[in-house]
Amino acid sequence: MSDNLPPCPECASTFTYEMDALLVCPECGHEWSASAQESDDDIVRDSVGNVLSDGDTVSVIKSLKLQGGSGSVKAGTKVRNIRLVAGGHDIDCKIPGLGQIGLKSQFVKKI
């Protein structure tokens, strides 16, 4: 038995177990496949749930202060040609006047 099973996506229980090709939660009865769990982790979504991909154009929905006190990104700023990266900041982009920065997908909306 493996101790590295993911928690239940429905109730977050850590008591999951494998049954054939499925993962099962004994607390809520939810069954899901391990391959579906892995593919959902790679998808990056914006603030309203739209799927983002490399090259998309997004708009910032909230004014954001930049670390280091070098300025801020105002709400409504349009960002073109985004690049998705792994890590805490999902989006790598260039903003005119500010340069290369990383944004979190929860603060943008796909245009």
Short mmCIF file of C-alpha atoms in Angstrom, two decimals:
data_model
loop_
_atom_site.label_atom_id
_atom_site.label_comp_id
_atom_site.label_asym_id
_atom_site.label_seq_id
_atom_site.Cartn_x
_atom_site.Cartn_y
_atom_site.Cartn_z
CA MET A 1 0.00 0.00 0.00
CA SER A 2 1.35 3.43 -0.92
CA ASP A 3 1.31 6.30 1.57
CA ASN A 4 1.60 8.89 -1.23
CA LEU A 5 -2.01 8.89 -2.38
CA PRO A 6 -3.62 12.29 -3.00
CA PRO A 7 -6.43 13.50 -0.72
CA CYS A 8 -10.03 13.32 -1.87
CA PRO A 9 -10.89 16.25 -4.21
CA GLU A 10 -14.45 16.38 -2.83
CA CYS A 11 -13.97 16.35 0.96
CA ALA A 12 -10.14 16.61 1.33
CA SER A 13 -9.98 13.40 3.38
CA THR A 14 -6.51 11.82 3.62
CA PHE A 15 -7.90 8.28 4.05
CA THR A 16 -8.01 7.49 0.32
CA TYR A 17 -7.20 4.05 -1.06
CA GLU A 18 -6.76 2.34 -4.42
CA MET A 19 -9.39 0.04 -5.87
CA ASP A 20 -8.43 -1.36 -9.28
CA ALA A 21 -7.69 1.70 -11.47
CA LEU A 22 -9.61 4.13 -9.25
CA LEU A 23 -8.90 6.04 -6.07
CA VAL A 24 -11.69 5.88 -3.48
CA CYS A 25 -12.59 8.01 -0.45
CA PRO A 26 -14.20 5.95 2.34
CA GLU A 27 -15.67 9.04 4.04
CA CYS A 28 -17.74 10.52 1.20
CA GLY A 29 -17.72 7.62 -1.29
CA HIS A 30 -16.21 9.68 -4.13
CA GLU A 31 -14.32 7.68 -6.80
CA TRP A 32 -11.89 9.19 -9.32
CA SER A 33 -9.04 8.08 -11.55
CA ALA A 34 -5.46 9.00 -10.71
CA SER A 35 -4.75 10.06 -14.31
CA ALA A 36 -7.63 12.57 -14.26
CA GLN A 37 -6.27 14.04 -11.02
CA GLU A 38 -2.83 14.61 -12.58
CA SER A 39 -4.18 16.26 -15.74
CA ASP A 40 -6.31 18.76 -13.75
CA ASP A 41 -3.23 20.01 -11.89
CA ASP A 42 -1.59 21.20 -15.13
CA ILE A 43 -4.51 23.41 -16.17
CA VAL A 44 -4.16 27.12 -15.34
CA ARG A 45 -7.40 29.09 -15.01
CA ASP A 46 -8.02 32.83 -14.71
CA SER A 47 -10.15 34.56 -12.05
CA VAL A 48 -13.44 33.57 -13.70
CA GLY A 49 -12.48 30.00 -14.59
CA ASN A 50 -11.39 30.36 -18.22
CA VAL A 51 -8.52 28.06 -19.23
CA LEU A 52 -5.32 29.99 -20.02
CA SER A 53 -2.66 28.94 -22.52
CA ASP A 54 0.64 30.32 -23.80
CA GLY A 55 0.23 33.37 -26.04
CA ASP A 56 -3.13 34.49 -24.62
CA THR A 57 -3.99 38.12 -23.91
CA VAL A 58 -5.23 38.90 -20.40
CA SER A 59 -6.34 41.92 -18.41
CA VAL A 60 -5.34 42.61 -14.80
CA ILE A 61 -8.49 42.82 -12.62
CA LYS A 62 -6.96 44.35 -9.48
CA SER A 63 -4.28 46.99 -8.89
CA LEU A 64 -1.14 45.19 -7.75
CA LYS A 65 1.86 46.66 -5.94
CA LEU A 66 5.22 45.34 -7.10
CA GLN A 67 7.78 44.11 -4.61
CA GLY A 68 10.68 46.48 -4.14
CA GLY A 69 8.52 49.58 -4.39
CA SER A 70 9.23 50.06 -8.09
CA GLY A 71 5.63 50.83 -9.00
CA SER A 72 2.34 49.09 -9.50
CA VAL A 73 0.24 47.37 -12.13
CA LYS A 74 -3.12 49.12 -12.44
CA ALA A 75 -6.43 47.34 -12.87
CA GLY A 76 -7.37 47.09 -16.55
CA THR A 77 -3.78 46.78 -17.77
CA LYS A 78 -3.75 44.63 -20.91
CA VAL A 79 -1.00 42.00 -21.07
CA ARG A 80 -0.29 40.30 -24.39
CA ASN A 81 1.53 37.07 -25.21
CA ILE A 82 1.64 35.50 -21.74
CA ARG A 83 3.77 32.46 -20.94
CA LEU A 84 2.60 29.88 -18.39
CA VAL A 85 5.20 28.65 -15.91
CA ALA A 86 5.22 26.32 -12.92
CA GLY A 87 5.38 27.80 -9.44
CA GLY A 88 3.53 30.31 -7.29
CA HIS A 89 3.27 32.89 -10.06
CA ASP A 90 1.59 31.07 -12.97
CA ILE A 91 2.16 33.72 -15.65
CA ASP A 92 5.38 35.23 -16.99
CA CYS A 93 4.88 38.37 -19.08
CA LYS A 94 6.27 41.73 -20.17
CA ILE A 95 4.36 44.88 -19.29
CA PRO A 96 5.34 48.05 -21.15
CA GLY A 97 7.00 50.49 -18.76
CA LEU A 98 7.52 47.87 -16.06
CA GLY A 99 9.39 45.05 -17.80
CA GLN A 100 9.35 41.31 -17.16
CA ILE A 101 7.16 40.27 -14.21
CA GLY A 102 5.34 37.23 -12.88
CA LEU A 103 1.60 37.34 -12.18
CA LYS A 104 -0.74 34.98 -10.39
CA SER A 105 -3.61 33.72 -12.53
CA GLN A 106 -6.17 34.68 -9.86
CA PHE A 107 -5.57 38.38 -10.64
CA VAL A 108 -6.14 38.24 -14.42
CA LYS A 109 -9.07 37.73 -16.78
CA LYS A 110 -8.78 36.32 -20.31
CA ILE A 111 -9.78 38.74 -23.06
#
